mmCIF file of N, CA, C and O in Angstrom:
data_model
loop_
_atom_site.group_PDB
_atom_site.id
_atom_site.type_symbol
_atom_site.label_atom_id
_atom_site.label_comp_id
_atom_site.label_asym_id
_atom_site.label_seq_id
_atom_site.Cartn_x
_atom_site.Cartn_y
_atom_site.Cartn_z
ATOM 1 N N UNK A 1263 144.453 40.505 28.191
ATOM 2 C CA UNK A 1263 145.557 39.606 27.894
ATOM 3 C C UNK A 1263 145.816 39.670 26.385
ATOM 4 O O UNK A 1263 144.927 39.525 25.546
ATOM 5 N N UNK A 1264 147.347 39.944 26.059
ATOM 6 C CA UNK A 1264 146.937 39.873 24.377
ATOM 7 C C UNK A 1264 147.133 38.327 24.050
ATOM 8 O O UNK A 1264 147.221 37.352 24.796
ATOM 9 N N UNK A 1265 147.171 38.463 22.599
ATOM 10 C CA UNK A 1265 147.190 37.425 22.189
ATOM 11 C C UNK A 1265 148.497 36.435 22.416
ATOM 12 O O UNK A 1265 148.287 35.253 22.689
ATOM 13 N N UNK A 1266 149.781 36.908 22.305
ATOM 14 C CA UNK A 1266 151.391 36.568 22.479
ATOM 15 C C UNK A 1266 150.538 35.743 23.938
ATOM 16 O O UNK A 1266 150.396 34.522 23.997
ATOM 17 N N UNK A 1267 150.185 36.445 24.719
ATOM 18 C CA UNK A 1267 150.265 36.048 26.273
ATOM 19 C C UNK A 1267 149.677 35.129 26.413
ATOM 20 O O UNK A 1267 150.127 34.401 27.298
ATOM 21 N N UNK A 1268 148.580 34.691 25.790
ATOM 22 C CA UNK A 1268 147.742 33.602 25.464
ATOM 23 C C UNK A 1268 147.770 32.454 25.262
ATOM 24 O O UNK A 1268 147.170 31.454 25.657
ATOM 25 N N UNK A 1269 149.043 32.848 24.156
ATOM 26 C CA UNK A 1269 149.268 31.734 23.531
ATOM 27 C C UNK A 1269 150.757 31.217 23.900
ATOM 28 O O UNK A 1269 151.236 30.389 23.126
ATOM 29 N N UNK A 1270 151.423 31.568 24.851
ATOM 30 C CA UNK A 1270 152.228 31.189 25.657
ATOM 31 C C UNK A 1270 151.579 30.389 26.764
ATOM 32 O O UNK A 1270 152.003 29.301 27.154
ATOM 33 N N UNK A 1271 150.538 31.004 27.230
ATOM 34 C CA UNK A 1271 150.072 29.936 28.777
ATOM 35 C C UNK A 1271 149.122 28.585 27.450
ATOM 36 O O UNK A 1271 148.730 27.550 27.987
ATOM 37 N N UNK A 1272 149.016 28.645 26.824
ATOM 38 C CA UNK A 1272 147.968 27.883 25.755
ATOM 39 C C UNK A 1272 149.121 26.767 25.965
ATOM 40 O O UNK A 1272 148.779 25.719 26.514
ATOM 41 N N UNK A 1273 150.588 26.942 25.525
ATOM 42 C CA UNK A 1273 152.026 26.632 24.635
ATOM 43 C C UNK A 1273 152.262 25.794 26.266
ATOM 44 O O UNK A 1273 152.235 24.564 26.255
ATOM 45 N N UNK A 1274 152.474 26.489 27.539
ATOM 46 C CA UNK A 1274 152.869 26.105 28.729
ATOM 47 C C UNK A 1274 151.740 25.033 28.926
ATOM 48 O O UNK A 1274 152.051 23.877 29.214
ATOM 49 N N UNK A 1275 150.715 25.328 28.806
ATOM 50 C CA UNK A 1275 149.478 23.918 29.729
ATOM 51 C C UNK A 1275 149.945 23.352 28.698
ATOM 52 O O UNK A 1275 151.144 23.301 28.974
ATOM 53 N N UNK A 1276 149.809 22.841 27.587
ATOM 54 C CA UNK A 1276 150.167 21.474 26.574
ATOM 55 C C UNK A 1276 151.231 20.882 26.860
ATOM 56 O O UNK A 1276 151.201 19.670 26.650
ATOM 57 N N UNK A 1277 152.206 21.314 27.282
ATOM 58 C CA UNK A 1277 153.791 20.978 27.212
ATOM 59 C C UNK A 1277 153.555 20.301 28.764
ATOM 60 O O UNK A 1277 154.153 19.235 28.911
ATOM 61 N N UNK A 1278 152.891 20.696 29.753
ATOM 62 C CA UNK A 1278 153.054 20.518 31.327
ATOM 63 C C UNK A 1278 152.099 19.113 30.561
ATOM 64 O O UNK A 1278 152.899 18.178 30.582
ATOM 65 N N UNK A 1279 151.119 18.744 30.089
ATOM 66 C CA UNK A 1279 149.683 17.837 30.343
ATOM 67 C C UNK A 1279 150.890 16.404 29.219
ATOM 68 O O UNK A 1279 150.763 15.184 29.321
ATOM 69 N N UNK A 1280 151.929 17.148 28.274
ATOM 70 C CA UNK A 1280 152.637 16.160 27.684
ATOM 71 C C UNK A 1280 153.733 15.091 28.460
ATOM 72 O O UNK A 1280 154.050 13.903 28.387
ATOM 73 N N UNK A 1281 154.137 16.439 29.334
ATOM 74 C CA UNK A 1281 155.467 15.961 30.334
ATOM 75 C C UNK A 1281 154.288 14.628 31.252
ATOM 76 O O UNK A 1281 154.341 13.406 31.116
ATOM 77 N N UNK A 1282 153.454 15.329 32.023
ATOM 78 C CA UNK A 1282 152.420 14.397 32.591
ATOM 79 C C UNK A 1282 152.344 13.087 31.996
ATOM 80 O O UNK A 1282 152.481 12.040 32.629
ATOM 81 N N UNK A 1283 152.072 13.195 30.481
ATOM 82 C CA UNK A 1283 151.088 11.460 30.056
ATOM 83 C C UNK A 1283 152.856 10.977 30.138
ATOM 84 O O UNK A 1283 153.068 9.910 30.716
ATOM 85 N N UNK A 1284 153.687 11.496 29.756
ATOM 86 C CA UNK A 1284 154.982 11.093 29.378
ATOM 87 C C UNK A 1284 156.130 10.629 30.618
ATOM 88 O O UNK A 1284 157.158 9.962 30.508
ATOM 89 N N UNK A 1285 155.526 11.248 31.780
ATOM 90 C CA UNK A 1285 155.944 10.727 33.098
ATOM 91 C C UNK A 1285 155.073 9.732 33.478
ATOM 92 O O UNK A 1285 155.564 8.711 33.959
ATOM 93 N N UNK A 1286 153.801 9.828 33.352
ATOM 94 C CA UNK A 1286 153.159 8.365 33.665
ATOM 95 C C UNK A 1286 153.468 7.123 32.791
ATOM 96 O O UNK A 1286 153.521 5.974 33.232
ATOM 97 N N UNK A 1287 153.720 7.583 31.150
ATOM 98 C CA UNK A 1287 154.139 5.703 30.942
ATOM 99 C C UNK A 1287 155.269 5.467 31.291
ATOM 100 O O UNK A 1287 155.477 4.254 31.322
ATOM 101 N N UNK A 1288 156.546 6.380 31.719
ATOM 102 C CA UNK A 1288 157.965 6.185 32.206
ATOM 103 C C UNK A 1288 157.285 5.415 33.655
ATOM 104 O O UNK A 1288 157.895 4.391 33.964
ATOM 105 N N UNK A 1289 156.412 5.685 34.332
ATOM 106 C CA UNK A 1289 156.318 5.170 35.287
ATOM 107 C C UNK A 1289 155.254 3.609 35.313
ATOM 108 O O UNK A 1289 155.092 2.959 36.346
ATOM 109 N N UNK A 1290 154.757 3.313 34.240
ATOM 110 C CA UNK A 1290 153.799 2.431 33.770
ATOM 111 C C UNK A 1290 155.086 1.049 33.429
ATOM 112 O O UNK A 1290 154.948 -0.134 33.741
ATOM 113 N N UNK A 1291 156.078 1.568 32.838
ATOM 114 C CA UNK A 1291 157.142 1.119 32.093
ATOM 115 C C UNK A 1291 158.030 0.393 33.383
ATOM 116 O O UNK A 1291 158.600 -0.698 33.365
ATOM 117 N N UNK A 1292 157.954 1.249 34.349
ATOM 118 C CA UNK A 1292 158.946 0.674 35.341
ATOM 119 C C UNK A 1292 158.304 -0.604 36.148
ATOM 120 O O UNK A 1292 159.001 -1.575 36.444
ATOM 121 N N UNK A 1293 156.654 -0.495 36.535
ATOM 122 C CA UNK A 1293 156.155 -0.999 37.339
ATOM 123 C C UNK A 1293 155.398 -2.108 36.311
ATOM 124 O O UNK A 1293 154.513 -2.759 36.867
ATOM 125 N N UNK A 1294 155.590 -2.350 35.142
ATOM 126 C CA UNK A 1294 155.679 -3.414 34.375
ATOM 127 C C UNK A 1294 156.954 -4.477 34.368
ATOM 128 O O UNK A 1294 156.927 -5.693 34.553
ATOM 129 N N UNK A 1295 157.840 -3.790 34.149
ATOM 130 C CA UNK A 1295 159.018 -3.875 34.424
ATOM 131 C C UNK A 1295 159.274 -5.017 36.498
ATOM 132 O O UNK A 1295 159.709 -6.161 36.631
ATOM 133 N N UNK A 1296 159.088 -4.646 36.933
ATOM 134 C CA UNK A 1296 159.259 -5.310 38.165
ATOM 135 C C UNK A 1296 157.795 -6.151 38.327
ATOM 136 O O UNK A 1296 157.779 -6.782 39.383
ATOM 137 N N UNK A 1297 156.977 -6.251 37.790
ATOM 138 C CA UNK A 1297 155.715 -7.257 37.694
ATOM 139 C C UNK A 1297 156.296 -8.250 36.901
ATOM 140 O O UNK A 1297 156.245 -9.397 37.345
ATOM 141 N N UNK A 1298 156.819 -8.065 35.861
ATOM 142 C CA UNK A 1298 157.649 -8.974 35.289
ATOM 143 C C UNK A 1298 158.838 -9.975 35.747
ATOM 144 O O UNK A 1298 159.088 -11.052 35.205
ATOM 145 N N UNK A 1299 159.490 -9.437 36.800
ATOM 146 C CA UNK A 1299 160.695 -9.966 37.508
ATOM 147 C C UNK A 1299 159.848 -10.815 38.309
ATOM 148 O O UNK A 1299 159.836 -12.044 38.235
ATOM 149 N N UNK A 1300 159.123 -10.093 39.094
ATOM 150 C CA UNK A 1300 158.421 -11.084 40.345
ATOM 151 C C UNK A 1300 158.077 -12.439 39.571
ATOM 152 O O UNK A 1300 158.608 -13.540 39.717
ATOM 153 N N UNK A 1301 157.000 -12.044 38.670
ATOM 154 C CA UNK A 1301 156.521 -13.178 37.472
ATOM 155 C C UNK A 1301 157.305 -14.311 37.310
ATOM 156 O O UNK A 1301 157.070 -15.496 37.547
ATOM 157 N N UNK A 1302 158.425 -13.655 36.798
ATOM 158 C CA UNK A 1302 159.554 -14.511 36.512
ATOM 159 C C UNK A 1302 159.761 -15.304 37.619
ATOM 160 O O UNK A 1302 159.284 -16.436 37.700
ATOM 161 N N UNK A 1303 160.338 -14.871 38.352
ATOM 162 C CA UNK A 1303 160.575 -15.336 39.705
ATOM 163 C C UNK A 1303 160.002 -16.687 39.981
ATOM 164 O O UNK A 1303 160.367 -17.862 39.968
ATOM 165 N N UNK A 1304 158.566 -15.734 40.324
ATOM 166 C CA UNK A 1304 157.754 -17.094 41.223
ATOM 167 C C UNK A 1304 157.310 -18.048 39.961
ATOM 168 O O UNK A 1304 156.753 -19.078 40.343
ATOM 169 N N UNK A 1305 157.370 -17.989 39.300
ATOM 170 C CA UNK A 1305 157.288 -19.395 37.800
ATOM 171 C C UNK A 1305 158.525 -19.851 38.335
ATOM 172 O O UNK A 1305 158.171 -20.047 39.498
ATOM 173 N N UNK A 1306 159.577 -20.116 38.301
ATOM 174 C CA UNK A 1306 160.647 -20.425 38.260
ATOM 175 C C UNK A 1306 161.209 -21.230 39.617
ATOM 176 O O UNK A 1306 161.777 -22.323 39.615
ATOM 177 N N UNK A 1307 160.865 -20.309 40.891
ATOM 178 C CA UNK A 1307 160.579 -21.169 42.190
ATOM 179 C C UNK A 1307 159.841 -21.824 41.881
ATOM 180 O O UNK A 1307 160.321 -22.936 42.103
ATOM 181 N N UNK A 1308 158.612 -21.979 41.354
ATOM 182 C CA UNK A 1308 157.300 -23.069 41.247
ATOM 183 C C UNK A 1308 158.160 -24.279 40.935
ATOM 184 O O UNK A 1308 158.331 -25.227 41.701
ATOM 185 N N UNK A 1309 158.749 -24.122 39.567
ATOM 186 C CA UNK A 1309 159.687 -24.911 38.877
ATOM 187 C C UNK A 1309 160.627 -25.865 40.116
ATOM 188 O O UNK A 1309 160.569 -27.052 40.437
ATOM 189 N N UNK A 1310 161.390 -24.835 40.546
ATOM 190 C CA UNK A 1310 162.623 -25.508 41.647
ATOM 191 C C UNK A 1310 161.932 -26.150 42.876
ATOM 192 O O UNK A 1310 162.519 -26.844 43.705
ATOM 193 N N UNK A 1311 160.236 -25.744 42.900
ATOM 194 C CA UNK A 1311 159.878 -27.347 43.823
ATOM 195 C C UNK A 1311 159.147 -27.907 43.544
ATOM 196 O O UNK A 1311 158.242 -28.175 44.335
ATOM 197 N N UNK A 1312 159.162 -28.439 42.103
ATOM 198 C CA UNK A 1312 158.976 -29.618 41.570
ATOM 199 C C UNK A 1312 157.720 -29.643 40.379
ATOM 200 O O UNK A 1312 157.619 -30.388 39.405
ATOM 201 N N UNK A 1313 156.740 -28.458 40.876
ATOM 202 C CA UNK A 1313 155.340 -27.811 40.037
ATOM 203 C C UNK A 1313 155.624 -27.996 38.488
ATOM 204 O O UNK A 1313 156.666 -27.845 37.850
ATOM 205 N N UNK A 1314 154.600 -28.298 38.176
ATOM 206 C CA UNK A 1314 154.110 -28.520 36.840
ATOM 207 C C UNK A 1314 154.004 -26.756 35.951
ATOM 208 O O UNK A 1314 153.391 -25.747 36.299
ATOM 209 N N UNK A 1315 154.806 -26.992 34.846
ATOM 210 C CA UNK A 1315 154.535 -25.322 34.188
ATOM 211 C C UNK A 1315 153.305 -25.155 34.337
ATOM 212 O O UNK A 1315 153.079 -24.091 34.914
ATOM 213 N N UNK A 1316 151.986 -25.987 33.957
ATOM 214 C CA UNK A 1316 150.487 -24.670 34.391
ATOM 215 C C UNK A 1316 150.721 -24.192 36.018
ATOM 216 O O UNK A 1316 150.046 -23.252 36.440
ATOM 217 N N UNK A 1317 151.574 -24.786 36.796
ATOM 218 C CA UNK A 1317 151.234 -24.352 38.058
ATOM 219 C C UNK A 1317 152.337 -23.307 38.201
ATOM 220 O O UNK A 1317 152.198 -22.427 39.050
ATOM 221 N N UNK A 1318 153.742 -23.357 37.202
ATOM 222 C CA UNK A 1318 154.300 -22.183 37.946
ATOM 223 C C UNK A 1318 153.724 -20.952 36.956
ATOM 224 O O UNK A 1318 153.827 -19.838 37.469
ATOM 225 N N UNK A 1319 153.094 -20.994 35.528
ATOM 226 C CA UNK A 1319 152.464 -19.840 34.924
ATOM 227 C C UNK A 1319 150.847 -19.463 36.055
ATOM 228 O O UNK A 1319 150.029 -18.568 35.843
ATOM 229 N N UNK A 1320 150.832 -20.194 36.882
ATOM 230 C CA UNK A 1320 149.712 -19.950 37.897
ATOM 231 C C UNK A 1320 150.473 -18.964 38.915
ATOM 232 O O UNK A 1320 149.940 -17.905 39.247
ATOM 233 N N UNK A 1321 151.483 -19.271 39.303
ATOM 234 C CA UNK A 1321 152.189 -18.581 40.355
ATOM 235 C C UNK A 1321 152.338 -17.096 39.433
ATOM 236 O O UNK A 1321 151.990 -16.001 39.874
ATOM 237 N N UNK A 1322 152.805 -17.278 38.355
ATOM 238 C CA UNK A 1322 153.525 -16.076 38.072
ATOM 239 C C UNK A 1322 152.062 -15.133 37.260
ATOM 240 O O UNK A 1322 152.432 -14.149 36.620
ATOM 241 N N UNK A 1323 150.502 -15.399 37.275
ATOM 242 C CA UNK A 1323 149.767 -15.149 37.141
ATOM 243 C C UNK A 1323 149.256 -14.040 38.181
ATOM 244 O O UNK A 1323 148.861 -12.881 38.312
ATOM 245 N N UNK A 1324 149.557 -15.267 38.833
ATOM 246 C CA UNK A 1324 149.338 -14.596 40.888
ATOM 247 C C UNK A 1324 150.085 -13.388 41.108
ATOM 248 O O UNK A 1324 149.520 -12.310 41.291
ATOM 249 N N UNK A 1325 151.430 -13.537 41.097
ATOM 250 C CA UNK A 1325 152.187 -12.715 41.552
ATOM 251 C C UNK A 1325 152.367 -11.286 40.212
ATOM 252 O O UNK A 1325 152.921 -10.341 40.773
ATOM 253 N N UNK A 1326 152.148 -11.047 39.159
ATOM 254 C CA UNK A 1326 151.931 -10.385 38.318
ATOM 255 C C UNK A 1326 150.612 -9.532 38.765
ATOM 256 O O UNK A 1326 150.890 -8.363 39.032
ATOM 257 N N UNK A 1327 149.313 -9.854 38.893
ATOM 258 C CA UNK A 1327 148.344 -9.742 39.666
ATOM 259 C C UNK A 1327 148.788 -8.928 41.233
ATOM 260 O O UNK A 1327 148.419 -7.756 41.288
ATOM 261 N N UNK A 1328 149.390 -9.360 42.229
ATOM 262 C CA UNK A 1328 149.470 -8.920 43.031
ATOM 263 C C UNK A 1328 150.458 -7.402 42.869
ATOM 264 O O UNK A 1328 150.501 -6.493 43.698
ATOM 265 N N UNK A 1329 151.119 -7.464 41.691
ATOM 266 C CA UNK A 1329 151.835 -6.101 41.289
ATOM 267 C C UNK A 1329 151.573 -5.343 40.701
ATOM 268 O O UNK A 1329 152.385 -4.514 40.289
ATOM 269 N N UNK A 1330 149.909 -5.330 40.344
ATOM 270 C CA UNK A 1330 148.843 -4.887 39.241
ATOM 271 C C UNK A 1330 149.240 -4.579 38.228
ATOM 272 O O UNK A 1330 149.029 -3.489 37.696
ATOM 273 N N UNK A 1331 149.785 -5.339 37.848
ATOM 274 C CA UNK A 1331 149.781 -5.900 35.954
ATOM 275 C C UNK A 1331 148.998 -7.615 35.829
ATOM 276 O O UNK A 1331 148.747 -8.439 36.708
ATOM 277 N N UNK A 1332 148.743 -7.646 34.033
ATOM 278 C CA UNK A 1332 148.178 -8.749 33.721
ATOM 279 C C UNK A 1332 149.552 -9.760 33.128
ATOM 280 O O UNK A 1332 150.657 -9.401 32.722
ATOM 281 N N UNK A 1333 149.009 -11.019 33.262
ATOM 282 C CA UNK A 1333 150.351 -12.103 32.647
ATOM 283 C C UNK A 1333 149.846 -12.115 31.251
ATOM 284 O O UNK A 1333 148.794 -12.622 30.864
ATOM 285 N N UNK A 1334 150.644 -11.552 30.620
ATOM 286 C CA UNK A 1334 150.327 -12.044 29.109
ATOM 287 C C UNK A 1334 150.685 -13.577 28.746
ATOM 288 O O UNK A 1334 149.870 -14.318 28.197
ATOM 289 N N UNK A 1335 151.844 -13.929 29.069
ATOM 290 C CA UNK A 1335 152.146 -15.353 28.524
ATOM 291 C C UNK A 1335 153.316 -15.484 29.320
ATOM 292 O O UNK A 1335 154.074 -14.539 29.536
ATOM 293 N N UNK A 1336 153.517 -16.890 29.860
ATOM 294 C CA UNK A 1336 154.534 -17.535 30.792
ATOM 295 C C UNK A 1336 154.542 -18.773 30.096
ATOM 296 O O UNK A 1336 153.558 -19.419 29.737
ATOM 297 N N UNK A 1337 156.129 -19.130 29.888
ATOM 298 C CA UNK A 1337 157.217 -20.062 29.046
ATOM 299 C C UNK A 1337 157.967 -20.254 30.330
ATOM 300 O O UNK A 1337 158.805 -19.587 30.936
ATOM 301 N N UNK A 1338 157.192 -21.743 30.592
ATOM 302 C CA UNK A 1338 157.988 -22.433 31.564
ATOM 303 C C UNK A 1338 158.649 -23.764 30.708
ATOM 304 O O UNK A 1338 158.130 -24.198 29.680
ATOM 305 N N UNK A 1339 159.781 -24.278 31.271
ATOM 306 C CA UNK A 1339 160.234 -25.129 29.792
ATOM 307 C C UNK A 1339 161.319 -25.729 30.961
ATOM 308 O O UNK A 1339 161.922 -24.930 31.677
ATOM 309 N N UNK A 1340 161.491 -26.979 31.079
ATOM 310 C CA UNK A 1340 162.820 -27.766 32.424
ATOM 311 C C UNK A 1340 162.801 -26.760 33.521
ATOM 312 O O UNK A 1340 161.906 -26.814 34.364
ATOM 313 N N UNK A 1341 163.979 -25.597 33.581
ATOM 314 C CA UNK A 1341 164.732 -24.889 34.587
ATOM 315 C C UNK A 1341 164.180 -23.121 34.207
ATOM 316 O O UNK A 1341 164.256 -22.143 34.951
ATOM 317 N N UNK A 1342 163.751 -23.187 33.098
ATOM 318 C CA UNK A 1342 163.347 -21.888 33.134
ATOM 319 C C UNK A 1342 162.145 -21.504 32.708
ATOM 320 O O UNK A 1342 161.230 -22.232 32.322
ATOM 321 N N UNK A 1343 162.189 -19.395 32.849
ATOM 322 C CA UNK A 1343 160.879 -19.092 33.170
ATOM 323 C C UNK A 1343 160.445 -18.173 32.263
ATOM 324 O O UNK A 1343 161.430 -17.442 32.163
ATOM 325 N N UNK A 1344 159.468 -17.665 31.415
ATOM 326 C CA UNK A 1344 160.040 -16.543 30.862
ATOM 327 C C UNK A 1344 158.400 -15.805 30.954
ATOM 328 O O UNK A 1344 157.404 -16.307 30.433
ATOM 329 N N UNK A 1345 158.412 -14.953 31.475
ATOM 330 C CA UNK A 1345 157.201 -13.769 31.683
ATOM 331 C C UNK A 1345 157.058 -13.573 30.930
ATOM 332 O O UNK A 1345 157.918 -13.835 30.090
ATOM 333 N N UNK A 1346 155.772 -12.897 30.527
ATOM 334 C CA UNK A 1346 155.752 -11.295 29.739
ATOM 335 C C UNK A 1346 154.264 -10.938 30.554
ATOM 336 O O UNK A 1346 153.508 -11.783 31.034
ATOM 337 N N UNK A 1347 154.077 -9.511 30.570
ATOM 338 C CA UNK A 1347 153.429 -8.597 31.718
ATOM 339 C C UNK A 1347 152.659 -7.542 31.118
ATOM 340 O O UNK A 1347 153.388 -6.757 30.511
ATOM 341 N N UNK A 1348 151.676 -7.309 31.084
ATOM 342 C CA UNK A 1348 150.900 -5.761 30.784
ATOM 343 C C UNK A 1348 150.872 -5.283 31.807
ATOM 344 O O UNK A 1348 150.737 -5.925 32.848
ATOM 345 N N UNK A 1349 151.040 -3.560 31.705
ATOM 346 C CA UNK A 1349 150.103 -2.914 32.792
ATOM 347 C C UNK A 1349 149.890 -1.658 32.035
ATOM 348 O O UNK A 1349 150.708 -1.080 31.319
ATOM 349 N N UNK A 1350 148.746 -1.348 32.284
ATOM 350 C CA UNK A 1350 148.549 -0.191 31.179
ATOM 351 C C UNK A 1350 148.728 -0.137 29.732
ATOM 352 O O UNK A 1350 148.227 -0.964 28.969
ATOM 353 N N UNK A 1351 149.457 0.860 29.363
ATOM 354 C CA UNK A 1351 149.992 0.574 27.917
ATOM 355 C C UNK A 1351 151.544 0.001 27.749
ATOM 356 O O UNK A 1351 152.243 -0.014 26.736
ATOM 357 N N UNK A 1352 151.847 -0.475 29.125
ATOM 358 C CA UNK A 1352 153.496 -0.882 29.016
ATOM 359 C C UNK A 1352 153.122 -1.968 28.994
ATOM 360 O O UNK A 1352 151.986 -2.335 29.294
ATOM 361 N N UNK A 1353 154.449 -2.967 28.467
ATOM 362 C CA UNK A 1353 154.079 -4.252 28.852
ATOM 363 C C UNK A 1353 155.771 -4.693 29.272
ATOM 364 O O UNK A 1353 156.427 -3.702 28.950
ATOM 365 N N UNK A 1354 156.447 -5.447 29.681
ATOM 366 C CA UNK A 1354 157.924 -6.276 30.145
ATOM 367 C C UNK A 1354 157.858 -7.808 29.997
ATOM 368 O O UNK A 1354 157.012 -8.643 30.319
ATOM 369 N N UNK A 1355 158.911 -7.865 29.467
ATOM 370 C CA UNK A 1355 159.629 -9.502 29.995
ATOM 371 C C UNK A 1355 160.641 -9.614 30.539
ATOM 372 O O UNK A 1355 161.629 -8.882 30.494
ATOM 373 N N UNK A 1356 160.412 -10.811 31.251
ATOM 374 C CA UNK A 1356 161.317 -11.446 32.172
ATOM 375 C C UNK A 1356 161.800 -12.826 32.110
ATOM 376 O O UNK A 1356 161.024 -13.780 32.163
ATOM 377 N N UNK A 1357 163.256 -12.964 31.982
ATOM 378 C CA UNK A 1357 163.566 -14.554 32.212
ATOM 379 C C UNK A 1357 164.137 -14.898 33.505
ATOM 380 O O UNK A 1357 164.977 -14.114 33.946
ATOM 381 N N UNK A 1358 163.747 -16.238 34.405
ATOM 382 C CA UNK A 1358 164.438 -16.442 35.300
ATOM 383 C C UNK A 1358 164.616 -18.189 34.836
ATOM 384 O O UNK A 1358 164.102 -18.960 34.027
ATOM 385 N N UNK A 1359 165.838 -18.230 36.067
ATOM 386 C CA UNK A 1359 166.435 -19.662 35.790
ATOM 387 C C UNK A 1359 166.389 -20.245 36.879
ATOM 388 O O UNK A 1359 166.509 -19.638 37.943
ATOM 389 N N UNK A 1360 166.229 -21.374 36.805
ATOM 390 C CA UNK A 1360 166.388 -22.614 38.376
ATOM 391 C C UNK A 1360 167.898 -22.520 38.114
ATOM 392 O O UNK A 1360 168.510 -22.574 37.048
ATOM 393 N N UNK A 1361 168.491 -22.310 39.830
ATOM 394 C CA UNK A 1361 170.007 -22.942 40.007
ATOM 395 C C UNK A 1361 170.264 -23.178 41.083
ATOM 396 O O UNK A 1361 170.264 -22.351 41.994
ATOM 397 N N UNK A 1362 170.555 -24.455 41.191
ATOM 398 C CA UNK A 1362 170.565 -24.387 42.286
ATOM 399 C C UNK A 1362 169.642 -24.991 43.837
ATOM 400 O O UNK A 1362 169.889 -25.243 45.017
ATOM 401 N N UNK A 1363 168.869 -24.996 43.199
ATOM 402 C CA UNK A 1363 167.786 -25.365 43.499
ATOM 403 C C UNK A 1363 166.513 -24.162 44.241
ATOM 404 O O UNK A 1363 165.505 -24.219 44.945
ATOM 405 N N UNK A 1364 167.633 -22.787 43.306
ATOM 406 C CA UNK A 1364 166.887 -21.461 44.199
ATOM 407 C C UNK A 1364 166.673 -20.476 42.966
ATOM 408 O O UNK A 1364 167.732 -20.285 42.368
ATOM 409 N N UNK A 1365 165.771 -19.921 42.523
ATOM 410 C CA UNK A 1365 165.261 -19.152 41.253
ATOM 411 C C UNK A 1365 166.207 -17.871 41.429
ATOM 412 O O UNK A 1365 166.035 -17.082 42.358
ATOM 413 N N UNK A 1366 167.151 -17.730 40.539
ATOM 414 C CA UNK A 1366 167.458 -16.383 40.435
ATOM 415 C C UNK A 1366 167.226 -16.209 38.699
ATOM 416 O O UNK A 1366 166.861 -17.066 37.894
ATOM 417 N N UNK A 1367 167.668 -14.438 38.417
ATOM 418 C CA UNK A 1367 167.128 -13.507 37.352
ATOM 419 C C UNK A 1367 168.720 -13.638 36.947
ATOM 420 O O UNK A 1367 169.645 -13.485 37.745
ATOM 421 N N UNK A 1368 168.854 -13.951 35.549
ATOM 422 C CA UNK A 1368 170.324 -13.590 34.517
ATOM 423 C C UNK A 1368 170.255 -12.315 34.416
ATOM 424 O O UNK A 1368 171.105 -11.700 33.772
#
């Protein structure tokens, strides 16, 4: 093998193992990303039936958890909710609002 040839497959495995780490946090990113919504979410339903913020940052603990990410911090405050989510090296936030008397995402 000469050397040129070498150092082309050398040039190809680095670039394939970059695309790799670089498709996994695109994908770390997304599934932070929707751990966050849920989060949001269920804080926010907690909220719209009647729960005390430690109990809807409990819900949205839970449900963050069940989407395998960690709750970094939940800002429950009257009608709204506001996540934030690790998973891996990604992390997301999320705000949701009581309306209604039914949690939806702005």
């Amino acid at each position: 093998m000469t050397p040129i040839v070498a150092a082309a497959l050398a040039l190809a495995l680095m670039l394939a193992l970059a695309l790799g780490r670089l498709g996994g946090a695109v994908a770390d990113k997304a599934r932070a990303e929707t751990a966050a919504d849920a989060a949001a979410l269920a804080a926010a339903d907690a909220l719209a039936l009647g729960r005390t913020p430690g109990e809807a940052a409990r819900a949205a603990a839970e449900t963050a958890a069940a989407n395998g990410a960690r709750l970094v911090v939940c800002r429950c405050a009257g009608r709204d909710a506001v996540a934030t989510v690790a998973r891996g090296a990604a992390s997301a936030v999320a705000h949701a609002t009581v309306a209604g008397g039914s949690a939806i995402r702005p």
